[in-house]
Structures are given as structure tokens and as C-alpha cells.
Coordinates of C-alpha atoms and ligand atoms in Angstrom, one line a residue:
M16 CA 8.4 -1.0 1.6
C17 CA 7.5 -2.7 4.8
G18 CA 9.7 -2.7 7.9
I19 CA 11.4 -5.7 9.5
M20 CA 12.8 -6.1 13.1
G21 CA 14.4 -9.1 14.8
Y22 CA 16.1 -9.6 18.2
V23 CA 17.9 -12.4 20.0
G24 CA 19.7 -11.8 23.3
P25 CA 19.3 -11.6 27.0
Q26 CA 16.7 -8.8 27.1
Q27 CA 12.9 -9.0 26.7
A28 CA 12.4 -8.9 23.0
G29 CA 8.9 -7.2 22.9
P30 CA 9.9 -3.6 23.8
I31 CA 13.0 -3.8 21.5
L32 CA 11.0 -4.9 18.6
V33 CA 8.3 -2.2 19.1
D34 CA 10.9 0.5 19.5
G35 CA 12.6 -0.6 16.2
L36 CA 9.3 -0.6 14.4
K37 CA 8.5 2.9 15.7
R38 CA 11.8 4.1 14.3
L39 CA 10.7 2.9 10.9
E40 CA 7.3 4.7 11.1
Y41 CA 8.5 7.5 8.8
R42 CA 8.5 5.0 5.9
G43 CA 4.7 4.6 6.1
Y44 CA 2.7 1.4 7.0
D45 CA -0.8 0.3 7.7
S46 CA -0.5 -2.4 10.3
A47 CA 2.2 -3.7 12.7
G48 CA 2.9 -6.9 14.7
I49 CA 5.4 -8.8 16.7
A50 CA 6.0 -12.5 17.6
V51 CA 8.0 -13.3 20.7
S52 CA 9.1 -16.7 21.9
N53 CA 9.8 -18.1 25.3
G54 CA 9.5 -21.7 24.0
D55 CA 6.0 -21.0 22.9
I56 CA 5.5 -18.3 20.3
R57 CA 3.1 -15.4 21.0
V58 CA 1.9 -13.3 18.0
Q59 CA 0.4 -9.9 18.6
K60 CA -0.7 -7.6 15.7
A61 CA -3.0 -4.8 14.9
E62 CA -4.2 -2.8 12.0
G63 CA -3.3 0.9 11.9
K64 CA -0.7 2.8 13.9
I65 CA 1.9 1.2 16.1
A66 CA 0.0 2.8 19.0
N67 CA -2.7 0.2 18.4
L68 CA -0.2 -2.6 18.8
E69 CA 1.2 -0.9 21.9
S70 CA -2.3 -0.8 23.4
L71 CA -2.7 -4.4 22.6
I72 CA 0.5 -5.3 24.3
E73 CA 0.0 -3.0 27.3
G74 CA -0.9 -5.1 30.3
D75 CA -0.3 -8.3 28.3
Q76 CA 3.4 -8.1 27.7
P77 CA 4.9 -10.9 25.7
N78 CA 7.5 -12.9 27.6
G79 CA 10.6 -14.0 25.7
T80 CA 14.1 -12.9 24.6
I81 CA 13.8 -13.7 20.9
G82 CA 11.4 -12.3 18.5
I83 CA 10.5 -10.8 15.1
G84 CA 8.4 -7.8 14.2
H85 CA 7.0 -6.0 11.1
T86 CA 5.3 -2.9 9.8
R87 CA 3.2 -3.7 6.8
W88 CA 2.5 -1.7 3.7
A89 CA -0.3 -3.7 2.1
T90 CA 0.2 -5.4 -1.3
H91 CA -1.8 -8.6 -1.2
G92 CA -5.0 -8.0 0.8
A93 CA -6.3 -5.0 2.7
P94 CA -4.7 -3.5 5.8
T95 CA -6.5 -5.6 8.5
D96 CA -5.4 -7.4 11.7
A97 CA -5.6 -10.7 9.9
N98 CA -3.3 -9.6 7.1
A99 CA -0.8 -8.0 9.4
H100 CA 2.5 -9.8 10.0
P101 CA 3.9 -12.0 11.6
H102 CA 2.1 -15.0 10.0
A103 CA 2.1 -18.4 11.5
D104 CA 1.6 -21.9 10.0
P105 CA -1.5 -23.7 11.2
S106 CA 0.4 -25.5 14.0
G107 CA 1.8 -22.2 15.3
E108 CA 5.3 -23.6 15.4
F109 CA 6.7 -21.4 12.6
V110 CA 6.3 -17.6 12.2
V111 CA 7.3 -15.4 9.3
V112 CA 7.6 -11.8 8.5
H113 CA 8.1 -10.8 4.9
N114 CA 8.7 -7.8 2.7
G115 CA 8.1 -7.8 -1.1
I116 CA 6.1 -10.0 -3.3
I117 CA 5.8 -13.8 -3.9
E118 CA 5.3 -13.9 -7.7
N119 CA 4.0 -17.5 -7.8
F120 CA 1.6 -16.8 -5.0
Q121 CA -1.5 -18.2 -6.7
S122 CA 0.0 -21.5 -7.7
I123 CA 1.5 -22.0 -4.2
R124 CA -1.8 -21.1 -2.6
D125 CA -3.7 -23.5 -4.9
E126 CA -1.3 -26.4 -4.2
L127 CA -1.5 -25.8 -0.5
A128 CA -5.3 -25.6 -0.7
D129 CA -5.4 -28.8 -2.7
R130 CA -3.6 -30.5 0.2
G131 CA -6.2 -29.2 2.6
A132 CA -4.5 -26.1 3.9
E133 CA -6.7 -23.4 5.4
F134 CA -5.5 -19.8 5.4
S135 CA -6.1 -17.1 8.0
S136 CA -5.1 -14.1 5.8
E137 CA -5.2 -13.0 2.1
T138 CA -1.5 -12.5 2.0
D139 CA 1.2 -14.1 0.0
S140 CA 3.4 -13.9 3.2
E141 CA 1.3 -16.4 5.1
L142 CA 2.1 -19.0 2.4
L143 CA 5.8 -18.8 3.4
A144 CA 4.9 -20.0 7.0
H145 CA 3.0 -22.9 5.5
L146 CA 5.9 -23.8 3.2
V147 CA 8.5 -23.6 5.9
A148 CA 6.3 -26.0 8.1
Q149 CA 5.8 -28.3 5.1
E150 CA 9.5 -28.4 4.4
Y151 CA 10.7 -28.8 8.0
D152 CA 12.4 -32.1 8.8
G153 CA 14.5 -31.2 11.8
D154 CA 16.6 -28.4 10.3
L155 CA 15.1 -24.9 10.1
V156 CA 17.9 -23.5 7.9
E157 CA 17.3 -26.3 5.3
A158 CA 13.5 -25.8 5.5
V159 CA 13.9 -22.1 4.7
R160 CA 16.3 -22.9 1.9
R161 CA 13.8 -25.2 0.3
T162 CA 11.0 -22.6 0.8
V163 CA 13.1 -20.1 -1.1
A164 CA 13.5 -22.6 -3.9
L165 CA 9.7 -22.8 -4.1
S166 CA 9.0 -19.1 -3.9
E167 CA 9.7 -16.8 -6.9
G168 CA 10.0 -13.1 -6.5
A169 CA 11.9 -10.2 -4.9
Y170 CA 11.6 -10.2 -1.2
A171 CA 13.1 -10.5 2.3
M172 CA 11.8 -13.1 4.7
V173 CA 12.5 -13.8 8.4
V174 CA 11.6 -17.0 10.1
M175 CA 11.5 -18.1 13.7
S176 CA 10.4 -21.5 15.1
K177 CA 9.6 -22.8 18.5
L178 CA 11.4 -26.0 17.5
E179 CA 14.7 -24.2 17.3
P180 CA 14.2 -21.4 19.7
E181 CA 17.7 -19.9 19.8
K182 CA 17.8 -18.7 16.2
I183 CA 16.2 -16.5 13.5
V184 CA 16.8 -17.4 9.9
A185 CA 16.5 -14.7 7.3
V186 CA 16.8 -14.4 3.5
R187 CA 17.4 -11.5 1.2
K188 CA 16.2 -11.6 -2.4
I189 CA 16.4 -7.9 -3.4
S190 CA 14.5 -6.4 -0.4
P191 CA 17.0 -5.0 2.1
L192 CA 18.1 -6.7 5.3
V193 CA 20.9 -5.8 7.8
V194 CA 22.2 -7.5 11.0
G195 CA 23.2 -5.3 13.9
L196 CA 25.9 -6.8 16.1
G197 CA 25.6 -6.1 19.9
D198 CA 27.4 -7.5 22.9
G199 CA 25.8 -10.9 23.5
E200 CA 22.8 -9.8 21.5
T201 CA 22.0 -9.5 17.8
Y202 CA 19.5 -7.5 15.9
L203 CA 18.0 -7.9 12.5
A204 CA 16.2 -5.1 10.5
S205 CA 15.2 -4.1 7.0
D206 CA 16.7 -0.7 7.6
I207 CA 19.6 0.7 9.6
P208 CA 17.6 3.4 11.5
A209 CA 15.6 0.8 13.3
I210 CA 18.7 -0.2 15.4
L211 CA 21.3 2.5 14.9
H212 CA 20.9 3.7 18.5
R213 CA 21.7 0.2 19.7
T214 CA 24.7 -0.6 17.6
R215 CA 26.9 0.9 14.9
D216 CA 28.3 -2.4 13.7
F217 CA 26.4 -4.0 10.9
L218 CA 26.5 -7.0 8.5
I219 CA 24.9 -5.9 5.3
I220 CA 23.1 -8.9 3.7
E221 CA 23.3 -9.0 -0.1
D222 CA 20.9 -10.4 -2.7
D223 CA 20.5 -14.2 -2.6
E224 CA 22.0 -14.5 0.8
M225 CA 20.8 -16.1 4.0
V226 CA 21.7 -15.2 7.5
I227 CA 21.4 -17.3 10.7
V228 CA 21.1 -15.0 13.7
T229 CA 21.7 -16.0 17.3
A230 CA 22.6 -14.1 20.4
E231 CA 26.3 -14.7 19.7
G232 CA 26.3 -13.2 16.3
A233 CA 25.3 -14.1 12.7
T234 CA 26.4 -16.5 10.0
V235 CA 26.0 -15.4 6.4
E236 CA 25.6 -18.0 3.6
T237 CA 24.6 -18.1 0.0
I238 CA 21.1 -19.4 -0.6
G239 CA 23.0 -22.5 -1.8
G240 CA 24.6 -23.0 1.6
D241 CA 28.2 -21.7 1.0
R242 CA 29.6 -19.8 3.9
I243 CA 30.4 -16.1 3.3
E244 CA 32.9 -14.1 5.4
R245 CA 31.1 -10.8 5.6
E246 CA 33.1 -7.8 6.9
V247 CA 31.6 -5.7 9.6
T248 CA 30.5 -2.3 8.3
H249 CA 30.7 0.5 10.9
I250 CA 28.0 3.1 10.3
D251 CA 28.7 6.6 11.5
W252 CA 25.6 8.3 10.0
D253 CA 23.3 10.3 12.3
A254 CA 19.7 9.2 12.7
G255 CA 18.4 11.6 10.1
Q256 CA 20.9 10.4 7.5
A257 CA 20.2 6.8 8.3
E258 CA 16.4 7.3 7.6
K259 CA 17.4 8.5 4.2
G260 CA 19.7 5.6 3.5
G261 CA 22.7 7.9 3.6
Y262 CA 21.2 10.2 0.9
E263 CA 20.8 13.9 1.7
H264 CA 17.0 13.9 1.0
F265 CA 14.2 11.4 0.6
M266 CA 13.7 12.6 -2.9
L267 CA 17.2 11.6 -3.9
K268 CA 16.8 8.2 -2.1
E269 CA 13.5 7.6 -3.9
I270 CA 15.0 8.6 -7.3
H271 CA 17.7 6.0 -6.7
E272 CA 15.1 3.4 -5.6
Q273 CA 13.5 3.4 -9.1
P274 CA 15.3 0.3 -10.5
D275 CA 13.9 -1.7 -7.6
V276 CA 10.5 -0.2 -8.0
I277 CA 10.3 -1.3 -11.6
T278 CA 11.2 -4.8 -10.5
E279 CA 8.5 -4.7 -7.9
T280 CA 5.8 -3.3 -10.3
L281 CA 6.6 -6.0 -12.9
G282 CA 7.0 -8.8 -10.3
G283 CA 4.9 -11.8 -11.1
R284 CA 2.9 -9.9 -13.7
L285 CA 4.9 -10.2 -16.9
S286 CA 6.3 -13.4 -18.3
E287 CA 9.2 -13.5 -20.8
D288 CA 6.8 -14.2 -23.7
G289 CA 4.9 -11.0 -22.9
T290 CA 1.9 -12.6 -21.2
V291 CA 0.5 -10.3 -18.5
R292 CA -1.4 -11.3 -15.5
L293 CA -2.8 -8.5 -13.4
E294 CA -4.3 -9.5 -10.1
G295 CA -7.2 -7.2 -9.2
V296 CA -7.9 -6.4 -12.9
E297 CA -10.9 -8.6 -13.4
F298 CA -12.3 -7.7 -16.9
D299 CA -12.2 -10.4 -19.5
D300 CA -11.2 -10.6 -23.2
A301 CA -14.8 -10.1 -24.4
Y302 CA -15.0 -6.8 -22.5
I303 CA -11.6 -5.7 -23.9
E304 CA -12.6 -6.5 -27.5
A305 CA -15.7 -4.4 -27.1
L306 CA -13.9 -1.4 -25.8
D307 CA -14.5 1.8 -27.8
R308 CA -12.3 4.3 -25.9
V309 CA -10.0 4.7 -22.9
W310 CA -10.2 7.7 -20.7
I311 CA -7.5 8.6 -18.3
T312 CA -7.9 11.1 -15.5
A313 CA -5.5 12.3 -12.9
C314 CA -3.8 15.4 -11.5
G315 CA -0.2 16.7 -11.4
T316 CA 2.5 14.1 -11.8
A317 CA -0.1 11.3 -12.1
Y318 CA -1.6 13.3 -15.0
H319 CA 1.8 13.4 -16.7
A320 CA 2.0 9.6 -16.3
G321 CA -1.5 9.5 -17.9
L322 CA -0.1 11.5 -20.9
I323 CA 2.4 8.7 -21.5
G324 CA -0.5 6.1 -21.1
Q325 CA -2.6 8.0 -23.6
E326 CA 0.2 7.8 -26.2
I327 CA 1.0 4.1 -25.5
F328 CA -2.7 3.1 -25.7
R329 CA -3.1 5.0 -29.0
R330 CA 0.0 3.5 -30.4
V331 CA -0.2 -0.1 -29.1
L332 CA -4.0 -0.5 -29.1
R333 CA -5.0 1.8 -32.0
L334 CA -7.8 2.8 -29.7
P335 CA -9.0 6.4 -29.0
A336 CA -7.5 7.4 -25.7
N337 CA -7.8 10.8 -23.9
V338 CA -6.1 11.9 -20.7
E339 CA -8.0 14.7 -18.9
Y340 CA -7.1 16.7 -15.8
A341 CA -9.5 15.4 -13.1
H342 CA -10.5 18.9 -12.0
E343 CA -11.5 19.7 -15.6
L344 CA -13.2 16.5 -16.4
R345 CA -15.4 16.5 -13.3
Y346 CA -17.2 19.7 -14.6
A347 CA -16.8 19.0 -18.3
N348 CA -20.0 17.0 -18.7
P349 CA -18.1 14.4 -20.8
I350 CA -19.7 12.1 -23.3
I351 CA -18.8 8.7 -22.0
G352 CA -20.3 5.4 -23.4
P353 CA -20.8 2.1 -21.6
C354 CA -18.1 0.5 -23.7
E355 CA -15.5 2.9 -22.5
L356 CA -12.9 2.4 -19.8
M357 CA -12.0 5.1 -17.3
I358 CA -8.5 4.8 -15.8
A359 CA -8.0 7.0 -12.7
I360 CA -4.4 7.4 -11.7
S361 CA -3.4 8.6 -8.2
Q362 CA -0.4 7.8 -6.0
S363 CA -2.3 8.4 -2.8
G364 CA -5.7 7.3 -4.1
E365 CA -7.1 10.2 -2.1
T366 CA -6.9 13.2 -4.4
A367 CA -10.3 14.8 -4.2
D368 CA -10.5 15.9 -7.8
T369 CA -9.4 12.5 -9.1
L370 CA -12.0 10.7 -6.9
A371 CA -14.7 13.0 -8.2
A372 CA -13.7 12.6 -11.9
A373 CA -13.4 8.8 -11.5
R374 CA -16.9 8.5 -10.2
I375 CA -18.3 9.9 -13.4
A376 CA -17.6 6.6 -15.1
P377 CA -20.2 4.5 -13.3
D378 CA -22.8 7.2 -13.9
H379 CA -22.4 6.5 -17.6
G380 CA -22.3 2.7 -17.2
A381 CA -18.5 2.6 -17.8
R382 CA -16.0 0.6 -15.9
M383 CA -13.4 2.4 -13.7
L384 CA -9.9 1.1 -13.2
A385 CA -7.7 2.6 -10.5
I386 CA -4.0 2.8 -10.8
T387 CA -2.8 3.6 -7.3
N388 CA 0.0 3.0 -4.8
V389 CA -2.1 2.7 -1.7
V390 CA -3.9 -0.5 -1.0
G391 CA -7.4 0.2 0.5
S392 CA -7.3 3.9 -0.5
T393 CA -10.6 5.6 -1.3
L394 CA -9.9 5.4 -5.1
S395 CA -9.2 1.7 -4.9
R396 CA -12.5 1.2 -3.0
Y397 CA -14.5 3.1 -5.7
A398 CA -12.9 1.2 -8.5
D399 CA -14.2 -1.9 -10.4
D400 CA -10.6 -2.9 -11.0
V401 CA -7.3 -1.9 -9.3
L402 CA -3.8 -2.1 -10.5
Y403 CA -1.5 -1.4 -7.5
T404 CA 1.8 0.2 -8.5
R405 CA 3.8 -1.3 -5.6
A406 CA 6.2 1.7 -5.4
G407 CA 6.3 1.5 -1.6
P408 CA 5.7 4.5 0.6
E409 CA 6.8 7.8 -1.1
I410 CA 7.9 10.3 1.5
S411 CA 9.2 13.2 -0.6
V412 CA 6.3 15.5 -1.6
A413 CA 7.7 15.7 -5.1
S414 CA 6.8 12.4 -6.7
T415 CA 9.4 10.3 -8.5
K416 CA 9.3 6.6 -7.9
A417 CA 5.5 6.5 -7.8
Y418 CA 5.4 8.2 -11.2
M419 CA 7.8 5.6 -12.5
A420 CA 5.6 2.8 -11.2
M421 CA 2.5 4.4 -12.8
L422 CA 4.3 4.3 -16.2
I423 CA 5.2 0.6 -15.8
G424 CA 1.7 -0.2 -14.7
Q425 CA 0.4 1.4 -17.9
Y426 CA 2.8 -0.6 -20.1
L427 CA 1.5 -3.8 -18.5
L428 CA -2.1 -2.7 -19.1
A429 CA -1.4 -1.9 -22.7
L430 CA 0.1 -5.4 -23.2
R431 CA -2.8 -7.0 -21.5
L432 CA -5.4 -5.0 -23.6
G433 CA -3.4 -5.3 -26.8
A434 CA -3.2 -9.1 -26.5
A435 CA -6.9 -9.4 -26.2
R436 CA -7.6 -6.9 -29.0
G437 CA -5.1 -8.6 -31.3
T438 CA -3.0 -5.4 -31.8
V439 CA 0.0 -6.9 -29.8
D440 CA 1.3 -10.0 -31.5
E441 CA 3.7 -12.5 -30.0
E442 CA 6.7 -10.8 -31.4
L443 CA 5.8 -7.4 -30.1
A444 CA 4.7 -8.8 -26.7
Q445 CA 8.1 -10.6 -26.4
A446 CA 10.0 -7.5 -27.4
V447 CA 8.2 -5.2 -25.0
S448 CA 8.6 -7.7 -22.2
H449 CA 12.3 -8.0 -22.9
G450 CA 12.6 -4.2 -22.9
L451 CA 10.7 -3.8 -19.7
H452 CA 12.8 -6.4 -17.9
Q453 CA 16.0 -4.6 -19.1
L454 CA 14.8 -1.3 -17.7
P455 CA 16.1 -1.6 -14.1
G456 CA 19.6 -2.1 -15.5
A457 CA 19.2 0.9 -17.9
I458 CA 18.0 3.1 -15.1
E459 CA 21.0 2.1 -12.9
E460 CA 23.1 3.3 -15.8
V461 CA 21.4 6.6 -15.9
L462 CA 21.7 7.0 -12.2
G463 CA 25.4 6.3 -12.5
R464 CA 25.7 9.4 -14.7
E465 CA 24.3 11.8 -12.0
Q466 CA 27.2 14.1 -12.6
E467 CA 25.7 15.1 -16.0
A468 CA 22.6 16.3 -14.2
I469 CA 24.7 18.1 -11.7
S470 CA 26.5 20.0 -14.5
A471 CA 23.3 20.9 -16.1
A472 CA 21.9 22.1 -12.8
E473 CA 24.9 24.3 -12.3
E474 CA 24.2 25.8 -15.8
I475 CA 20.6 26.7 -15.0
V476 CA 20.6 27.4 -11.3
D477 CA 20.6 31.2 -11.8
A478 CA 18.2 31.3 -14.7
E479 CA 14.9 33.2 -14.4
D480 CA 12.9 31.0 -16.8
V481 CA 13.5 27.5 -18.2
Y482 CA 11.7 25.9 -21.1
F483 CA 11.2 22.2 -21.7
I484 CA 10.3 20.9 -25.2
G485 CA 9.7 17.6 -26.9
R486 CA 7.4 15.8 -29.2
G487 CA 5.0 13.0 -28.5
L488 CA 6.2 10.9 -25.6
D489 CA 9.1 13.4 -25.2
Y490 CA 6.6 16.2 -24.7
A491 CA 4.9 14.2 -21.9
I492 CA 8.3 13.8 -20.2
A493 CA 9.1 17.5 -20.7
M494 CA 5.9 18.3 -18.8
E495 CA 7.0 16.1 -15.9
G496 CA 10.5 17.5 -15.9
S497 CA 9.1 21.1 -15.9
L498 CA 6.7 20.3 -13.0
K499 CA 9.5 18.7 -10.9
L500 CA 11.7 21.8 -11.4
K501 CA 9.0 24.2 -10.5
E502 CA 7.8 22.4 -7.4
I503 CA 11.1 22.1 -5.6
S504 CA 13.4 24.8 -7.1
Y505 CA 10.7 27.5 -7.4
L506 CA 12.2 28.4 -10.7
H507 CA 9.7 29.4 -13.4
S508 CA 9.5 26.8 -16.1
E509 CA 7.1 25.9 -18.9
A510 CA 6.9 22.8 -21.1
M511 CA 5.5 22.7 -24.6
P512 CA 5.4 20.6 -27.7
A513 CA 8.6 21.4 -29.7
G514 CA 6.4 22.4 -32.7
E515 CA 4.5 25.0 -30.6
L516 CA 7.5 27.1 -29.8
K517 CA 7.4 29.0 -33.1
H518 CA 3.8 29.9 -32.5
G519 CA 4.6 32.5 -29.8
T520 CA 6.9 31.4 -27.1
L521 CA 10.0 31.9 -29.3
A522 CA 9.7 35.6 -28.4
L523 CA 11.0 34.7 -25.0
I524 CA 14.1 32.9 -26.2
T525 CA 16.9 35.3 -25.9
K526 CA 20.6 34.9 -25.2
D527 CA 21.4 32.2 -22.6
V528 CA 17.7 31.3 -21.9
P529 CA 17.9 27.6 -21.1
V530 CA 15.8 25.2 -23.1
I531 CA 15.7 21.5 -22.1
V532 CA 15.1 19.3 -25.1
V533 CA 14.0 15.7 -24.8
L534 CA 15.0 13.7 -27.9
T535 CA 14.1 10.0 -27.7
Q536 CA 11.5 9.8 -30.4
R537 CA 13.4 8.9 -33.5
A538 CA 10.4 9.3 -35.9
V539 CA 10.2 13.0 -35.1
Y540 CA 13.9 13.6 -34.3
D541 CA 14.6 15.9 -37.2
K542 CA 11.5 18.0 -36.5
T543 CA 12.6 18.6 -32.9
I544 CA 16.1 19.5 -34.2
S545 CA 14.4 22.2 -36.3
A546 CA 13.1 23.8 -33.1
V547 CA 16.6 23.4 -31.5
Q548 CA 18.0 25.4 -34.4
E549 CA 15.5 28.1 -33.9
I550 CA 16.5 28.3 -30.3
K551 CA 20.2 28.4 -31.1
A552 CA 19.7 31.1 -33.7
R553 CA 18.4 33.3 -30.9
G554 CA 21.3 32.5 -28.5
G555 CA 19.3 30.1 -26.3
R556 CA 21.2 27.4 -24.4
I557 CA 20.4 23.8 -25.2
I558 CA 20.4 21.1 -22.6
A559 CA 19.5 17.8 -24.2
V560 CA 18.3 14.4 -23.0
A561 CA 19.5 12.1 -25.7
Y562 CA 20.5 8.5 -26.5
D563 CA 24.1 7.4 -26.1
T564 CA 24.3 6.9 -29.9
D565 CA 23.0 10.4 -30.8
T566 CA 26.0 12.3 -32.1
E567 CA 24.0 14.8 -34.0
I568 CA 22.9 16.6 -30.9
E569 CA 26.5 17.5 -29.9
K570 CA 26.4 20.1 -32.8
Y571 CA 23.8 22.1 -30.9
A572 CA 23.7 21.2 -27.3
D573 CA 25.7 23.0 -24.5
T574 CA 25.2 20.0 -22.2
V575 CA 23.8 16.5 -22.9
M576 CA 22.4 14.1 -20.3
R577 CA 22.6 10.7 -21.8
I578 CA 20.4 7.6 -21.6
P579 CA 21.2 4.2 -23.0
D580 CA 19.7 3.2 -26.4
M581 CA 16.4 1.5 -26.2
D582 CA 13.0 1.2 -27.9
D583 CA 11.4 4.7 -28.3
L584 CA 8.2 3.3 -26.7
L585 CA 10.0 2.6 -23.4
A586 CA 12.4 5.6 -23.5
P587 CA 10.2 7.8 -21.3
V588 CA 11.0 5.6 -18.3
A589 CA 14.7 6.4 -18.7
A590 CA 14.4 9.9 -20.0
V591 CA 12.6 11.2 -16.9
V592 CA 15.4 10.2 -14.6
P593 CA 17.9 12.9 -15.6
L594 CA 15.2 15.5 -15.4
Q595 CA 14.3 14.3 -11.8
L596 CA 18.0 14.6 -10.9
L597 CA 18.2 18.0 -12.6
A598 CA 15.3 19.4 -10.6
Y599 CA 16.8 17.9 -7.4
H600 CA 20.2 19.4 -7.9
V601 CA 18.9 22.8 -8.9
A602 CA 16.8 22.9 -5.7
R603 CA 19.8 21.7 -3.7
L604 CA 22.0 24.4 -5.2
R605 CA 19.3 27.0 -4.4
G606 CA 19.2 25.7 -0.8
H607 CA 15.6 24.7 -0.6
D608 CA 13.7 22.3 1.6
I609 CA 13.5 19.6 -1.0
D610 CA 11.3 17.0 0.7
Q611 CA 8.8 19.6 2.0
P612 CA 8.5 22.2 -0.7
R613 CA 6.5 25.4 0.0
N614 CA 2.7 25.4 -0.6
L615 CA 2.5 21.7 -1.5
A616 CA 1.0 18.7 0.3
K617 CA 1.6 15.1 -0.4
S618 CA -2.0 14.4 -1.0
V619 CA -4.5 17.0 -2.0
T620 CA -7.8 16.0 -0.4
V621 CA -9.6 19.3 -1.0
E622 CA -11.0 20.5 -4.2
Ligands
M6R19 O1 -1.7 11.3 -5.0 P1 -1.9 11.8 -6.4 O2 -1.0 11.0 -7.4 O3 -3.3 11.8 -6.9 O4 -1.4 13.3 -6.4 C1 -1.6 14.1 -7.6 C2 -0.8 15.3 -7.5 O5 -1.2 16.1 -6.4 C3 0.7 15.0 -7.3 O6 1.2 14.2 -8.4 C4 1.6 16.3 -7.3 O7 1.6 16.9 -8.5 C5 3.0 16.0 -6.8 N1 3.4 17.0 -5.9 C6 4.0 15.8 -7.9 O8 5.3 15.7 -7.5

């Protein structure tokens, strides 16, 4: 997500902070800032590229040998100067940079406002500066500790105070944080590449740990205050490897980030009892009760996410739902009523076709809700309501973690709409909430079985054509698996509903033609197995994605990629992961440029 930098030592902090932030530019951001102290703290920040910050600083260099810096990827509030980090408390004595999300943001803000606080930004991060100031009674470490106790969520925060000018205090709760050890100087960063050219000796801060950084080094503690002896990790990656977190490609890194992405997307929005609170989605229960239909429009991978949404909305809401390719919908002269909701899904929020299709809704008096990853994107500005997916910057052209976040967003929306329409009772809401909260762990398990995808990749790497089949939600996942394979491996593939195979395509299934079968939908399991038998009868090779408990598939499959048992409704989230890994490893074996595949752009802003 956002980037963090910190420095304490004998040198001027400003240039070191800016240099570190520039080395994190590849991650994407929309504003940047630094705070440097020489007894008084000076904050300088600017919307847009780091070049804007540099222009601000030029000729007005901050003076001081301790400081913190940040590149922001907007979540709460638009990318503006005011919302850029660092944030200070009203006295200016405490400054904070922060990555992640404070889930109880609203209640903290309300309480502070009740006590007369005034805010200079729309961010959740600024509240941390207010809280640290409120909790300070002569000990910065304790004030930060008490602030952590008051702030729910998954985040990293870094605090500096003019009252204790020799130290930086930082906390990790899920969002990454590392300390770089120099000779008489110490660095802090969210990511190793920011400081790898300055030191190769790191302390890796783990979840629920706090670190107190001075020029002499760093002390690691639990949030509770127990001292931890952290071993120094010597990193010998080159700069390119470091940017990718040690992975060979951004795509693989982003696939592995998906458990954390789910946690981010759910953060503060879903309670244990299944109650959903979606900031930015303003419609009320009366509007939801009156809804006649949901439209979903999108392109590419976002369209495939919409296929899952369509099925969930139909099942959970018992409401007509249609997903339409945006480039088709925009010229289809659709019949849309005022009591219908248009959901436009786009990672970038800039896809020209999706923007055009989304704008049809208001012409018919319908409301438009955007599901997008980019705060302030054109789609988010067109929309009546926005559900931000919070996947963080996605660098690989082939989308993985953004897709995952789109799925989670739609589950949340279905629960919200279902509660208002009375189709989701307490029991179901609780069960789905429980299942969603279990997903990060389940996805970790799937990622731990990457070898299964590698074996499957070795089986199909020399194939000329690959087919993907499934029914219902499995068909939607088959579509996404097929697209992933095509776009990075350049191997021809086609996805179809399992029942459609016998209506023509079976003619192409001959000896050893690989067919990937997704088998998570128990209600139609036997029907899909019939298609599997038809393929086997013609000598085709079966590669299955199946639950751990599915022993039946072993009779037919040459290779099985397993996922843990779970509710069929949530299974797409797990089932897509082996297919992402499969596509990745086929492309790797074929020696392709995985992060920049041919003929594709990250955001398609032309028609
Ligand atoms: O930014 P968007 O989600 O609107 O982009 C839509 C498609 O162009 C995009 O999903 C594309 O299919 C990706 N290359 C998929 O990996």
C-alpha cells in the first residue's frame, strides 16, 4: 500500500527521506510528504508525484537529522495536500505517518470532535496524531502503546515528537515495517528497497510489535511492552528482487499478498454478527427494498468478478441480476428502470468502456455504484456511491489481488443488501461473516500448496489448447483462469460451462488435450463429473481444482489442485488462486515477460 520512511542519525534527514520515498515510487501513490525535526518539526507535503514535493522543498530545505516520510495511496479522503501524510496533532508537537486502515475511525473521530477537536484532513491517519497527543504524559512509547489500544485495524504507524526529539516510535499491526541498521544511524521503512542501498542489515518487525528507533539502533518490543531479541537479517537481494519482496515477479508477489488484501477489504466493514457498514455507499434501506434489479458492468477480469457478483446477488438476494460487458452494454440500448442499481467494476476506475456504460444508469434515473481500487478515479467521481476495494497498487498487468478484492467487495454488498431486503437472516449473516473472516487463512493454505500448480503447469506447458470448464460459480472462475492463462502464457484457452461441452467443443477433445475442471459447487457436482467422463472417454487430460475432501475426483483426474473445504458460496475466492498460480507458472516455464505481457496495458483508456 503506502510507503513509509524514517531516519535518525548525523546526516540531514530530508534528502534521505525523499530518496527512500522515490525508491518506493514503483508501488504507486498519489501524494507524498516528510516531517523533519531540529527541535521544531517541519512538515512539507504535496499531492501528486514526489517531484511536486521536491519542488516544494527546493530552496526551502528542512533542517534536522531526524524525520519521517510517506507516500500515500488514498483510502480515506481524496488525494490532496491536506490528506497527504505526515499528519500532526493541533499543537504540532506530534507527527504521524500511517499505512492501512483504522477500522473504528468514525467512533474515534466522533469522540475527538465531541471534545472539541478540529481536523485538518479527512483521513483516519490524522486521528492517530490526535490520540498520541491526548495520551501523552511524558512518555512517547507509552502514549503510542495506549493509542494502539484505542485503534482497531490492520496498519503500521510511525510517530515522532518534538518533546522526545531523539527517537521514532513505530508499530506494526499487519502492514509491513523494517528497520535498517547503519553505522551511527538507523532507518525505518515499509519496504526493504527504500533503504537497501544504504544498509543490508535489517530488523524485520512482526505483527503486534513496536520498535523504538534511535541513531544508536532499535529496540523491539511486543505491543504489551515485553522486550524482544530480534536477530539481524542480512539481505543480499539485488534492487530488482527487493522491489518484488524477493519474488521473481510482481504478479507472484501480488498473488501471495491476497490473504492480506482480504483482511484490508473487510477491515472495519464486517462485524462478527454479519452487520456490514460500507463507508461511501450512501443508499438507505428504503432504496434497497424498492430495488427491482441489479446490473453489473465491467471488462476483462473485472467482468469475471462481476460474473461472481451476479450469481451471489441472485442467490442471496433472489433479485434479478445481470452482468454485461461494458463495451456491449454501452451500445445495447438497455432497458433500465429507475428502481435499478448499476454496479460498475473497475480496478483502475479509468477503463473507457466501463466509464461509458456506467454513465447510462443516470440517463435512466438509476443509481450507479462504483467498485474500484483507485480513490479519486474517474469512475469514482461519476458514481453516486463508491466501494473502494483497498487492494493497494497492483503493478502486474495481469490482475490478481484486485480481482480478489472485487469479489470480497461484492460479498459485503450482498450482505448489506440482503439484510435490508430480509433475504439474509441473522444466521446466514453470521455464517457468511465467519466464512469471510476465515478466508485469509484458507488462502494461505492454498498458497502453501503452490507445488500442485507447478506440477499442473509442467503438464500443460507444451499444450496447444487448454479448456476450462465448471458450472455456476465454477464457470465464472473457469473464465478468469482461462483469461489469466491466455494473457501471460500466450497459450490458447477457452472457458465454457461444463454442460456446453457436449454441444460442439467436445469435437476438439482428443488424446492428451488438457481440460481444467473447477469442482466446488456441490449441488451440480455430479453433473460436472458427467462432463469429466465425456472428456476421459476421448483421452483428454483432467486437471481439477477440488476440495480436500473430494476423493471421487481422484478416479478421473491426472492432477488435482486442492483447496480447503468451505461453503460453496465463498469457494470462488479460494478456487481462483491455484488457477492464478497455474497461469503464472506456465508463463514462467515458457520464459515470458510476466509482468508486462505483450499487447496489454494496465488500464485501457481507449475504446
Ligand atoms: O481497470 P479495469 O479493472 O477496468 O480493467 C479491466 C480490464 O482491462 C482488466 O481486468 C484486464 O482484463 C486485465 N489485464 C486482467 O488481468
